[in-house]
Coordinates of C-alpha atoms and ligand atoms in Angstrom, one line a residue:
M1 CA -58.2 -87.5 67.7
I2 CA -60.1 -85.6 65.0
R3 CA -63.3 -87.5 65.8
W4 CA -62.8 -86.8 69.5
L5 CA -62.2 -83.1 68.9
S6 CA -65.3 -82.7 66.8
A7 CA -67.4 -84.7 69.3
A8 CA -66.3 -82.4 72.1
I9 CA -67.9 -79.4 70.4
D10 CA -71.6 -78.6 70.4
G11 CA -73.7 -76.4 68.2
Q12 CA -72.0 -77.2 64.9
D13 CA -72.4 -79.7 62.2
R14 CA -70.1 -82.7 63.0
G15 CA -69.2 -83.5 59.4
R16 CA -68.3 -79.9 58.7
L17 CA -66.1 -79.8 61.8
E18 CA -64.4 -83.0 61.1
E19 CA -63.6 -81.7 57.6
A20 CA -62.2 -78.5 59.2
F21 CA -60.1 -80.3 61.7
R22 CA -58.7 -82.6 59.0
W23 CA -57.8 -79.5 57.0
L24 CA -56.1 -78.0 60.0
Y25 CA -54.2 -81.2 60.6
T26 CA -52.6 -80.9 57.2
F27 CA -50.7 -77.9 58.6
V28 CA -49.7 -79.5 61.8
K29 CA -48.5 -82.8 60.2
P30 CA -45.4 -81.4 58.5
Q31 CA -44.3 -80.2 61.9
T32 CA -44.4 -83.6 63.6
K33 CA -40.7 -83.7 64.4
A34 CA -40.7 -80.3 66.0
I35 CA -43.8 -81.3 68.0
I36 CA -42.3 -84.5 69.3
G37 CA -39.1 -82.5 70.3
L38 CA -41.2 -80.0 72.1
M39 CA -43.2 -82.7 73.8
L40 CA -40.1 -84.4 75.1
L41 CA -39.0 -81.0 76.4
S42 CA -42.4 -80.6 78.1
V43 CA -42.0 -84.0 79.8
V44 CA -38.6 -83.0 81.3
A45 CA -40.0 -79.6 82.3
S46 CA -43.0 -81.2 84.0
A47 CA -40.8 -83.6 85.9
L48 CA -38.6 -80.7 87.1
V49 CA -41.7 -78.8 88.3
L50 CA -42.9 -81.8 90.2
L51 CA -39.4 -82.3 91.7
Q52 CA -39.3 -78.9 93.5
P53 CA -41.9 -79.5 96.2
W54 CA -40.4 -82.9 96.9
L55 CA -37.1 -81.3 97.5
T56 CA -38.7 -78.8 99.9
K57 CA -40.3 -81.7 101.8
L58 CA -36.9 -83.4 102.0
L59 CA -35.3 -80.2 103.1
I60 CA -37.9 -79.7 105.9
D61 CA -38.4 -83.2 107.1
E62 CA -34.9 -84.7 106.6
G63 CA -32.9 -81.6 106.9
L64 CA -34.5 -79.0 109.2
L65 CA -36.6 -81.2 111.5
A66 CA -33.9 -83.9 111.6
K67 CA -31.2 -81.2 112.2
D68 CA -29.0 -82.8 109.4
Y69 CA -26.7 -80.0 108.1
G70 CA -25.2 -82.2 105.3
M71 CA -28.7 -82.9 104.0
L72 CA -29.6 -79.2 104.3
V73 CA -26.6 -78.1 102.1
S74 CA -27.0 -80.9 99.5
M75 CA -30.7 -80.1 99.2
A76 CA -30.0 -76.4 98.8
I77 CA -27.4 -77.1 96.1
T78 CA -29.7 -79.5 94.3
M79 CA -32.4 -76.8 94.3
I80 CA -30.1 -74.2 92.8
F81 CA -29.1 -76.5 89.9
V82 CA -32.7 -77.7 89.3
G83 CA -33.7 -74.0 89.2
I84 CA -31.0 -73.0 86.7
F85 CA -31.7 -76.0 84.5
S86 CA -35.5 -75.3 84.5
T87 CA -34.9 -71.7 83.5
G88 CA -32.6 -72.7 80.6
L89 CA -35.1 -75.3 79.5
S90 CA -38.0 -72.9 79.5
G91 CA -36.0 -70.4 77.4
I92 CA -35.3 -73.1 74.8
N93 CA -38.9 -74.3 75.1
R94 CA -40.3 -70.8 74.4
Y95 CA -38.1 -70.2 71.4
L96 CA -39.0 -73.6 69.8
H97 CA -42.6 -73.0 70.6
T98 CA -42.7 -69.6 68.9
R99 CA -41.0 -71.0 65.9
L100 CA -43.4 -73.9 65.6
S101 CA -46.5 -71.8 66.2
G102 CA -45.3 -69.2 63.7
R103 CA -44.7 -71.8 61.0
I104 CA -48.2 -73.2 61.4
L105 CA -49.7 -69.7 61.5
F106 CA -47.9 -68.5 58.4
A107 CA -48.5 -71.7 56.4
L108 CA -52.2 -71.5 57.2
R109 CA -52.4 -67.9 56.1
E110 CA -50.3 -68.4 53.0
H111 CA -52.5 -71.3 52.0
L112 CA -55.6 -69.3 52.4
Y113 CA -54.2 -66.4 50.5
E114 CA -53.3 -68.7 47.6
H115 CA -56.8 -70.0 47.6
L116 CA -58.2 -66.5 47.7
Q117 CA -56.2 -65.8 44.6
T118 CA -58.2 -68.3 42.6
L119 CA -61.6 -66.8 43.4
S120 CA -63.5 -64.7 41.0
P121 CA -64.6 -61.1 41.0
Q122 CA -68.0 -62.4 42.0
F123 CA -66.6 -63.6 45.3
Y124 CA -64.9 -60.2 46.0
G125 CA -68.0 -58.4 45.0
S126 CA -70.2 -60.3 47.4
R127 CA -67.9 -60.2 50.5
R128 CA -66.8 -57.4 52.7
I129 CA -63.0 -57.0 52.4
G130 CA -62.8 -56.1 56.1
D131 CA -64.5 -59.4 57.0
I132 CA -62.1 -61.4 54.9
L133 CA -59.3 -59.5 56.6
S134 CA -60.5 -60.3 60.0
R135 CA -60.8 -64.0 59.2
L136 CA -57.3 -64.0 57.8
D137 CA -55.9 -62.2 60.7
G138 CA -57.8 -62.6 64.0
D139 CA -59.4 -66.0 63.3
V140 CA -56.3 -67.6 61.8
S141 CA -54.3 -66.5 64.9
Q142 CA -57.0 -67.8 67.1
I143 CA -56.7 -71.2 65.4
Q144 CA -53.0 -71.2 65.6
R145 CA -53.1 -70.4 69.3
F146 CA -55.2 -73.3 69.9
A147 CA -53.4 -75.7 67.6
V148 CA -50.1 -75.1 69.2
D149 CA -50.4 -73.5 72.6
S150 CA -53.4 -75.5 73.7
M151 CA -51.9 -78.7 72.5
F152 CA -48.8 -78.2 74.7
S153 CA -50.7 -76.9 77.6
A154 CA -52.9 -80.0 77.4
L155 CA -49.8 -82.2 77.4
S156 CA -48.1 -80.6 80.3
S157 CA -51.5 -80.5 82.1
V158 CA -51.9 -84.3 81.7
L159 CA -48.3 -84.9 82.7
G160 CA -48.6 -82.5 85.6
L161 CA -51.9 -83.9 86.8
A162 CA -50.7 -87.5 86.6
G163 CA -47.5 -86.7 88.4
A164 CA -49.1 -84.6 91.1
L165 CA -51.9 -87.2 91.7
A166 CA -49.3 -90.0 92.1
L167 CA -47.3 -87.9 94.6
L168 CA -50.5 -86.8 96.4
I169 CA -51.5 -90.4 96.9
T170 CA -48.0 -91.3 98.0
L171 CA -48.2 -88.5 100.7
S172 CA -51.7 -89.3 101.9
W173 CA -54.4 -91.3 100.0
E174 CA -57.1 -90.2 102.4
L175 CA -56.6 -86.5 101.7
S176 CA -56.3 -87.2 98.0
L177 CA -60.0 -88.2 98.1
L178 CA -60.7 -84.4 98.2
V179 CA -59.4 -84.1 94.7
L180 CA -61.8 -86.8 93.5
V181 CA -64.7 -84.7 94.7
L182 CA -63.4 -81.5 93.3
I183 CA -62.7 -82.6 89.7
P184 CA -66.2 -83.8 88.8
L185 CA -67.7 -80.6 90.2
E186 CA -65.5 -78.5 88.0
V187 CA -66.2 -80.6 85.0
L188 CA -69.9 -80.2 85.4
W189 CA -69.7 -76.5 85.8
L190 CA -67.6 -76.0 82.6
R191 CA -69.9 -78.2 80.6
W192 CA -72.7 -75.9 81.5
M193 CA -70.8 -72.7 80.7
R194 CA -69.2 -73.6 77.4
R195 CA -72.2 -73.1 75.1
K196 CA -72.5 -69.6 76.4
V197 CA -68.8 -69.0 75.7
E198 CA -69.2 -70.3 72.2
R199 CA -72.1 -68.0 71.4
Q200 CA -70.5 -64.9 72.8
T201 CA -67.2 -65.6 71.0
R202 CA -69.0 -65.9 67.7
I203 CA -70.6 -62.5 68.3
I204 CA -67.2 -61.0 69.2
R205 CA -65.5 -62.3 66.1
E206 CA -68.4 -60.8 64.0
R207 CA -68.1 -57.5 65.8
S208 CA -64.4 -57.4 65.0
A209 CA -65.2 -58.1 61.4
D210 CA -67.7 -55.2 61.4
L211 CA -65.0 -52.8 62.7
S212 CA -62.4 -53.8 60.1
S213 CA -64.9 -53.6 57.3
F214 CA -65.9 -50.2 58.4
L215 CA -62.3 -49.0 58.3
V216 CA -61.4 -50.7 55.1
E217 CA -64.5 -49.2 53.4
T218 CA -64.3 -45.7 54.7
L219 CA -60.6 -44.9 54.7
P220 CA -60.1 -45.1 51.0
A221 CA -63.3 -43.2 50.4
M222 CA -62.3 -40.3 52.7
K223 CA -62.1 -37.8 49.8
F224 CA -65.7 -38.6 48.9
I225 CA -66.9 -38.5 52.5
Q226 CA -65.3 -35.0 52.9
A227 CA -66.8 -33.9 49.6
V228 CA -70.3 -34.7 50.8
S229 CA -69.6 -33.5 54.4
Q230 CA -70.5 -36.8 56.0
E231 CA -67.5 -37.0 58.4
K232 CA -69.8 -36.8 61.5
R233 CA -72.0 -39.6 60.3
E234 CA -69.0 -41.9 59.7
S235 CA -67.5 -40.9 63.1
S236 CA -70.8 -41.8 64.8
K237 CA -71.0 -45.0 63.0
L238 CA -67.5 -45.9 64.3
H239 CA -68.6 -44.9 67.7
N240 CA -71.7 -47.2 67.6
L241 CA -69.6 -50.1 66.2
S242 CA -67.1 -49.6 69.0
N243 CA -69.8 -49.4 71.6
H244 CA -71.4 -52.6 70.4
Y245 CA -68.1 -54.3 70.4
L246 CA -67.2 -53.2 73.9
T247 CA -70.6 -54.2 75.3
D248 CA -70.2 -57.7 73.9
L249 CA -66.6 -57.9 74.9
L250 CA -67.6 -57.1 78.5
K251 CA -70.3 -59.7 78.4
L252 CA -67.8 -62.2 77.3
Q253 CA -65.4 -61.1 80.0
V254 CA -68.1 -61.6 82.7
T255 CA -68.9 -65.1 81.3
E256 CA -65.3 -66.0 81.2
F257 CA -64.8 -64.7 84.7
F258 CA -67.5 -66.9 86.1
T259 CA -66.3 -69.8 84.0
Q260 CA -62.9 -69.5 85.7
A261 CA -64.0 -68.1 89.1
V262 CA -66.2 -71.0 90.2
P263 CA -63.6 -73.7 89.8
G264 CA -61.0 -71.3 91.3
T265 CA -63.1 -70.9 94.4
L266 CA -63.8 -74.6 94.7
T267 CA -60.0 -75.2 94.5
S268 CA -59.4 -72.7 97.3
L269 CA -62.0 -74.5 99.4
T270 CA -60.5 -77.8 98.8
R271 CA -57.1 -76.5 99.7
A272 CA -58.3 -75.0 103.0
T273 CA -60.0 -78.2 103.9
A274 CA -56.7 -80.1 103.2
F275 CA -54.9 -77.7 105.5
L276 CA -57.5 -78.1 108.2
I277 CA -57.4 -81.9 108.2
G278 CA -53.7 -82.2 107.4
G279 CA -52.8 -79.5 110.0
Y280 CA -54.8 -81.3 112.6
W281 CA -52.7 -84.5 111.9
V282 CA -49.5 -82.5 112.1
I283 CA -50.5 -81.0 115.4
E284 CA -51.5 -84.5 116.7
G285 CA -48.0 -85.7 115.5
Q286 CA -49.5 -88.2 113.0
W287 CA -48.0 -86.4 110.0
Q288 CA -44.8 -84.5 109.1
L289 CA -44.9 -80.7 108.5
G290 CA -42.9 -81.1 105.2
S291 CA -45.4 -83.6 104.0
L292 CA -48.3 -81.2 104.6
I293 CA -46.5 -78.4 102.8
A294 CA -45.7 -80.7 99.9
F295 CA -49.2 -82.0 99.8
S296 CA -50.7 -78.5 99.6
T297 CA -48.3 -77.6 96.8
Y298 CA -49.1 -80.8 94.9
L299 CA -52.8 -80.1 95.4
G300 CA -52.3 -76.7 93.7
M301 CA -50.4 -78.4 91.0
A302 CA -53.1 -81.0 90.5
T303 CA -56.0 -78.5 90.3
G304 CA -54.1 -76.1 88.0
P305 CA -53.9 -78.7 85.2
V306 CA -57.5 -79.7 85.8
Q307 CA -58.5 -76.2 85.3
S308 CA -56.4 -75.7 82.2
L309 CA -57.7 -79.0 80.8
L310 CA -61.2 -77.8 81.3
G311 CA -60.2 -74.3 80.0
L312 CA -59.0 -76.1 77.0
Y313 CA -62.4 -77.6 76.6
V314 CA -63.8 -74.1 76.4
A315 CA -60.9 -73.0 74.2
I316 CA -61.9 -75.7 71.6
Q317 CA -65.3 -74.3 71.6
R318 CA -63.9 -70.8 70.9
M319 CA -61.5 -72.0 68.3
S320 CA -64.2 -73.9 66.5
V321 CA -65.9 -70.6 65.8
S322 CA -62.8 -69.3 64.2
L323 CA -62.1 -72.5 62.4
D324 CA -65.6 -72.4 60.9
R325 CA -65.1 -68.8 59.8
V326 CA -61.8 -69.6 58.1
M327 CA -63.2 -72.8 56.6
D328 CA -65.9 -70.7 55.1
L329 CA -63.2 -68.9 53.0
R330 CA -61.6 -72.2 52.2
R331 CA -64.9 -73.6 51.1
A332 CA -65.6 -70.8 48.7
E333 CA -65.1 -72.4 45.4
A334 CA -63.4 -70.9 42.4
D335 CA -65.9 -70.2 39.5
I336 CA -63.6 -71.9 37.1
A337 CA -62.0 -75.3 37.3
P338 CA -58.4 -75.5 36.1
P339 CA -58.1 -78.0 33.2
E340 CA -56.6 -81.4 34.1
T341 CA -54.3 -81.5 31.1
P342 CA -54.0 -77.8 30.1
A343 CA -53.6 -76.9 26.4
T344 CA -50.9 -74.4 25.4
L345 CA -51.1 -71.5 23.0
A346 CA -48.6 -71.4 20.2
D347 CA -46.0 -68.6 20.3
N348 CA -47.2 -67.4 16.9
M349 CA -50.9 -67.7 17.7
R350 CA -53.2 -65.5 15.7
G351 CA -55.8 -64.8 18.4
E352 CA -59.0 -65.5 16.6
I353 CA -61.9 -65.7 19.0
E354 CA -65.1 -67.5 18.5
F355 CA -68.2 -67.5 20.7
D356 CA -70.1 -70.7 20.0
R357 CA -73.7 -70.6 21.4
V358 CA -72.5 -69.1 24.6
S359 CA -74.9 -68.6 27.5
F360 CA -74.0 -66.9 30.7
A361 CA -75.9 -65.4 33.6
Y362 CA -74.9 -64.3 37.1
P363 CA -76.6 -66.4 39.8
E364 CA -80.3 -65.4 40.0
R365 CA -79.9 -62.8 37.4
A366 CA -81.2 -62.6 33.8
H367 CA -79.0 -63.9 31.0
I368 CA -76.3 -61.7 29.8
L369 CA -75.5 -64.0 26.9
N370 CA -78.1 -66.3 25.6
Q371 CA -76.9 -68.8 22.9
A372 CA -74.6 -66.0 21.5
S373 CA -72.4 -66.9 18.6
V374 CA -69.9 -64.6 16.8
V375 CA -66.4 -64.8 15.4
L376 CA -63.8 -62.0 16.2
P377 CA -61.2 -62.3 13.4
A378 CA -57.6 -62.1 14.4
G379 CA -55.6 -58.9 13.9
G380 CA -58.3 -56.3 13.6
T381 CA -59.9 -53.6 15.7
I382 CA -63.2 -54.6 17.1
A383 CA -65.7 -52.5 19.0
V384 CA -68.1 -54.0 21.4
T385 CA -71.0 -51.7 22.0
G386 CA -74.3 -51.7 23.9
P387 CA -75.8 -49.6 26.6
S388 CA -74.4 -49.4 30.1
G389 CA -75.2 -52.5 32.2
V390 CA -75.9 -54.7 29.2
G391 CA -73.0 -56.9 30.0
K392 CA -70.0 -55.8 27.9
S393 CA -67.5 -56.1 30.8
T394 CA -68.9 -59.5 31.6
V395 CA -68.2 -60.6 28.1
I396 CA -64.6 -59.5 28.7
D397 CA -64.6 -61.3 32.0
L398 CA -65.6 -64.5 30.1
L399 CA -62.8 -63.9 27.6
M400 CA -60.3 -63.6 30.4
R401 CA -61.8 -66.7 31.9
Y402 CA -62.9 -65.2 35.2
Y403 CA -66.0 -67.1 34.6
D404 CA -66.9 -70.0 32.3
P405 CA -70.1 -70.0 30.3
Q406 CA -72.9 -72.1 31.6
Q407 CA -73.5 -73.3 28.0
G408 CA -71.5 -73.2 24.8
R409 CA -67.8 -72.6 24.2
I410 CA -65.5 -69.7 23.7
L411 CA -62.6 -70.6 21.5
I412 CA -59.3 -68.9 20.9
D413 CA -57.6 -70.2 17.7
G414 CA -59.9 -73.1 18.0
I415 CA -58.9 -74.0 21.6
N416 CA -61.7 -74.0 24.2
L417 CA -60.8 -71.5 26.9
K418 CA -61.8 -74.2 29.4
Q419 CA -58.7 -76.2 28.3
L420 CA -56.4 -73.3 29.1
A421 CA -54.9 -72.5 32.5
P422 CA -56.1 -69.0 33.3
M423 CA -52.4 -67.8 33.4
E424 CA -51.6 -69.2 30.0
L425 CA -54.6 -67.3 28.6
R426 CA -54.2 -64.1 30.5
K427 CA -50.6 -63.5 29.7
R428 CA -51.6 -63.2 26.0
V429 CA -54.4 -60.8 26.7
A430 CA -53.7 -57.4 28.1
L431 CA -56.6 -55.5 29.6
V432 CA -56.7 -51.8 30.2
S433 CA -59.9 -50.9 32.0
Q434 CA -61.3 -47.8 33.5
D435 CA -60.1 -48.3 37.0
I436 CA -56.4 -48.9 36.9
T437 CA -54.8 -50.7 39.8
L438 CA -51.6 -49.0 40.9
F439 CA -49.6 -50.2 43.8
R440 CA -47.4 -48.3 46.3
G441 CA -44.0 -48.3 44.7
S442 CA -42.2 -46.3 42.0
L443 CA -43.6 -45.6 38.6
M444 CA -41.0 -48.0 37.2
E445 CA -42.2 -50.9 39.4
N446 CA -45.8 -50.1 38.5
I447 CA -45.2 -50.2 34.8
R448 CA -43.2 -53.4 35.2
Y449 CA -45.9 -55.1 37.3
A450 CA -47.2 -57.5 34.7
A451 CA -43.8 -58.3 33.2
P452 CA -41.4 -58.4 36.1
S453 CA -38.5 -59.5 33.9
A454 CA -38.6 -56.4 31.7
T455 CA -35.3 -54.5 31.8
D456 CA -35.1 -50.8 32.8
A457 CA -34.5 -49.9 29.1
E458 CA -37.6 -51.9 28.1
V459 CA -39.7 -50.1 30.7
L460 CA -38.4 -46.7 29.5
A461 CA -39.2 -47.6 25.9
A462 CA -42.7 -48.7 26.8
A463 CA -43.2 -45.6 28.8
Q464 CA -42.2 -43.5 25.8
Q465 CA -44.5 -45.4 23.5
A466 CA -47.3 -44.8 25.9
Q467 CA -46.5 -41.1 25.9
L468 CA -45.4 -40.9 29.5
T469 CA -42.3 -38.9 28.7
E470 CA -43.7 -35.6 29.7
L471 CA -44.9 -37.0 33.0
I472 CA -41.5 -38.7 33.7
D473 CA -39.7 -35.4 33.0
A474 CA -42.0 -33.6 35.4
L475 CA -41.6 -36.1 38.2
P476 CA -38.9 -35.3 40.8
M477 CA -37.2 -38.6 40.5
G478 CA -38.4 -39.6 37.0
L479 CA -39.3 -43.3 36.7
E480 CA -38.1 -43.9 40.2
T481 CA -40.6 -41.5 41.8
P482 CA -42.8 -43.3 44.3
L483 CA -46.5 -43.0 43.3
G484 CA -48.0 -43.0 46.8
E485 CA -50.9 -45.1 47.9
R486 CA -52.9 -46.3 44.9
G487 CA -51.1 -43.9 42.6
S488 CA -53.0 -41.0 44.1
Q489 CA -50.5 -38.5 42.6
L490 CA -51.5 -39.3 39.0
S491 CA -54.4 -37.9 36.9
G492 CA -56.9 -40.2 35.2
G493 CA -55.2 -39.8 31.8
Q494 CA -51.8 -40.4 33.3
K495 CA -53.0 -43.6 35.0
Q496 CA -54.4 -44.7 31.6
R497 CA -51.0 -44.3 30.0
V498 CA -49.3 -46.2 32.8
A499 CA -51.8 -49.0 32.0
I500 CA -51.0 -48.9 28.3
A501 CA -47.3 -49.0 29.1
R502 CA -47.9 -52.0 31.2
A503 CA -49.9 -53.6 28.3
I504 CA -47.0 -52.9 25.9
L505 CA -44.5 -54.7 28.1
Q506 CA -46.8 -57.7 28.3
H507 CA -46.5 -58.2 24.5
P508 CA -50.1 -59.4 24.2
V509 CA -51.8 -61.0 21.2
I510 CA -55.1 -59.3 22.2
L511 CA -55.5 -55.9 23.7
I512 CA -58.7 -55.0 25.4
L513 CA -59.6 -51.4 26.2
D514 CA -62.6 -51.6 28.5
E515 CA -64.0 -48.0 28.7
A516 CA -60.3 -47.2 29.1
T517 CA -60.5 -43.8 27.6
S518 CA -63.8 -42.6 29.0
A519 CA -62.0 -40.6 31.7
V520 CA -60.2 -38.4 29.3
D521 CA -61.4 -35.8 26.8
E522 CA -62.0 -36.7 23.2
A523 CA -58.9 -35.1 21.9
T524 CA -56.7 -37.0 24.3
E525 CA -58.7 -40.1 23.6
A526 CA -58.1 -39.8 19.8
E527 CA -54.4 -39.4 20.6
V528 CA -54.4 -42.5 22.9
I529 CA -56.2 -44.6 20.4
A530 CA -54.0 -43.5 17.5
N531 CA -51.1 -44.4 19.7
V532 CA -52.5 -47.8 20.6
N533 CA -53.2 -48.5 16.9
R534 CA -49.6 -47.6 16.1
V535 CA -48.1 -49.7 18.9
F536 CA -50.4 -52.6 18.7
A537 CA -50.8 -52.6 14.9
G538 CA -51.5 -56.1 13.6
K539 CA -52.7 -57.3 17.0
M540 CA -56.4 -57.7 17.9
R541 CA -57.7 -54.7 19.7
I542 CA -61.1 -54.9 21.4
L543 CA -62.5 -51.5 22.3
I544 CA -65.4 -51.1 24.6
S545 CA -67.0 -47.7 24.9
H546 CA -70.2 -45.8 24.5
R547 CA -68.6 -42.9 22.8
A548 CA -69.3 -42.9 19.1
S549 CA -65.9 -41.2 18.5
T550 CA -64.0 -44.1 20.1
L551 CA -65.8 -46.5 17.9
S552 CA -65.3 -44.8 14.6
G553 CA -62.8 -46.3 12.3
V554 CA -62.9 -49.8 13.8
D555 CA -62.9 -52.9 11.5
L556 CA -65.8 -54.7 13.1
R557 CA -68.5 -53.6 15.4
I558 CA -70.3 -56.0 17.6
E559 CA -73.4 -55.0 19.5
L560 CA -74.5 -56.8 22.6
K561 CA -78.2 -56.9 22.5
E562 CA -80.8 -59.2 24.1
G563 CA -78.2 -61.7 25.0
Q564 CA -76.8 -61.9 21.4
L565 CA -73.5 -60.7 20.0
V566 CA -74.6 -59.1 16.7
A567 CA -71.9 -58.2 14.2
D568 CA -72.8 -54.9 12.7
N569 CA -71.0 -55.3 9.5
P570 CA -70.4 -59.0 9.1
E571 CA -69.5 -58.8 5.5
L572 CA -66.3 -57.1 6.6
E573 CA -63.5 -59.7 6.9
V574 CA -60.4 -58.6 8.7
E575 CA -57.1 -60.3 8.1
Ligands
ADP1 P1 -71.5 -53.2 31.1 O1 -70.0 -53.5 31.1 O2 -72.2 -53.4 29.8 O3 -71.9 -51.9 31.7 P2 -71.5 -55.3 33.1 O4 -71.0 -56.5 32.4 O5 -70.6 -54.5 34.0 O6 -72.2 -54.3 32.0 O7 -72.8 -55.7 33.9 C1 -73.9 -56.4 33.3 C2 -74.9 -56.7 34.3 O8 -74.5 -57.7 35.2 C3 -75.3 -55.5 35.2 O9 -76.7 -55.5 35.3 C4 -74.6 -55.7 36.5 O10 -75.4 -55.2 37.5 C5 -74.6 -57.2 36.5 N1 -73.4 -57.7 37.2 C6 -72.1 -57.4 37.0 N2 -71.3 -58.1 37.8 C7 -72.1 -58.9 38.6 C8 -71.8 -59.8 39.6 N3 -70.6 -60.1 40.0 N4 -72.9 -60.5 40.1 C9 -74.1 -60.2 39.7 N5 -74.4 -59.3 38.8 C10 -73.4 -58.6 38.2

């Protein structure tokens, strides 16, 4: 099946597609029971649809034309019951169908989201969030629509086609020959059109990603756009993007129209021809009227499925575009591999860190660390210095295992970070950086974010230790006050304190302040640092800053210079 599907699609690498379909199948497989149930329902529904014209034929030929009242009444009653039964069945069918297709859709999206959670900042730095969004949203729905809707439409088409053809031949094999001419013509036409559809669909998916990216990028930056009075420019960008989208959408519409219209017209022609020949036979008395009417209905029923089967052929093409876009996210690999048998950190770990001949460079960039070795003793305050852009944040990213070094080892209490699951490591290290992530929700929920099991009393205590008391008193609902989107109601210094309160609740062994106090004035900074020193006394604190004042009074100073981590005062041993 997977082979067959990938063979049906042009313009893409077969191996890639097979891999993609195999992946897709892992989401369909758990639903096998539901699928079989729905298939059985489809068989019954198709049989019922096929029954209706036959009943009409019986009604006309055996009832009306034969003037048989008993037949007339029994046919009418049968029709009523078949009708009610079909309606009930289609209701059940639709419900089960939505449930099945929803399950597949959500499983797909959740799986992708979990995969995205393993990817590094490097991935997010190089992708447009709007593009990822459109893949997770539009493309995933497109795949689900194909995986479920098309599958059943294919099944009922095959059943409908087979049934209708059998009945057509029963009614008149000579007239049935018309269908044999019609089908190959339609197949040829659609084969010719599908590549065009594929190309235009890809363009549309990309246009839609452009639009979401634009909105995702500009909406959060509205304050800046207003500050530099560029509202008009952004509006006209949106206008251009919309125009491009619309133009391409209309092109696709036209292509799809012709894709459908030509087979549609061919079908009408065939039907008219059948009426002409069959009508002649009826007038000549060689055929019954009911048979002609039933024949024409079955002809419609036979060509409908042919068209939907061929439409499916085009739909596969369209879906393969989305599948490829989604697989592109799936294929993005995490920068770090989780260890096969992860090591654990002792509860009473000390937190000594050693860089052992560590080299690291971003792809196609100069080395940030080049065979750097240094030991950060447990329990002290350590400053990492160096000019902006030299790679201090990257060193922290290495410590938090967002990336692994290309060479050398980073050890914590003698354990290579590569042997630790990122979660095991990160719950022991609290990072307070310059941009603090706040979520919509109350101040309480935000402080509790990294330690969801903390009690209200613990949150309050942490908030007090982080000197948030004044803020809490000033807020209308205290800790329960909602912070608004991204904590827009808080000042830089207040956000900093929220981050520190978070770190306190996390009970880390190592606290890292990455330019954390650069947004506040020196007096506040001194206060924050004194506070941190008090709260985190005895724990390792790593401070990153350019400000000399931040760095005074530390136990050890490490300068990042020419790829080396140089201890400024190595003779100082901190215990
Ligand atoms: P610092 O914290 O010292 O200011 P960073 O660690 O942020 O420096 O950045 C070090 C260098 O690496 C900079 O030149 C920056 O442009 C580059 N850099 C940072 N992140 C990435 C990334 N994801 N991909 C490529 N280059 C990066």
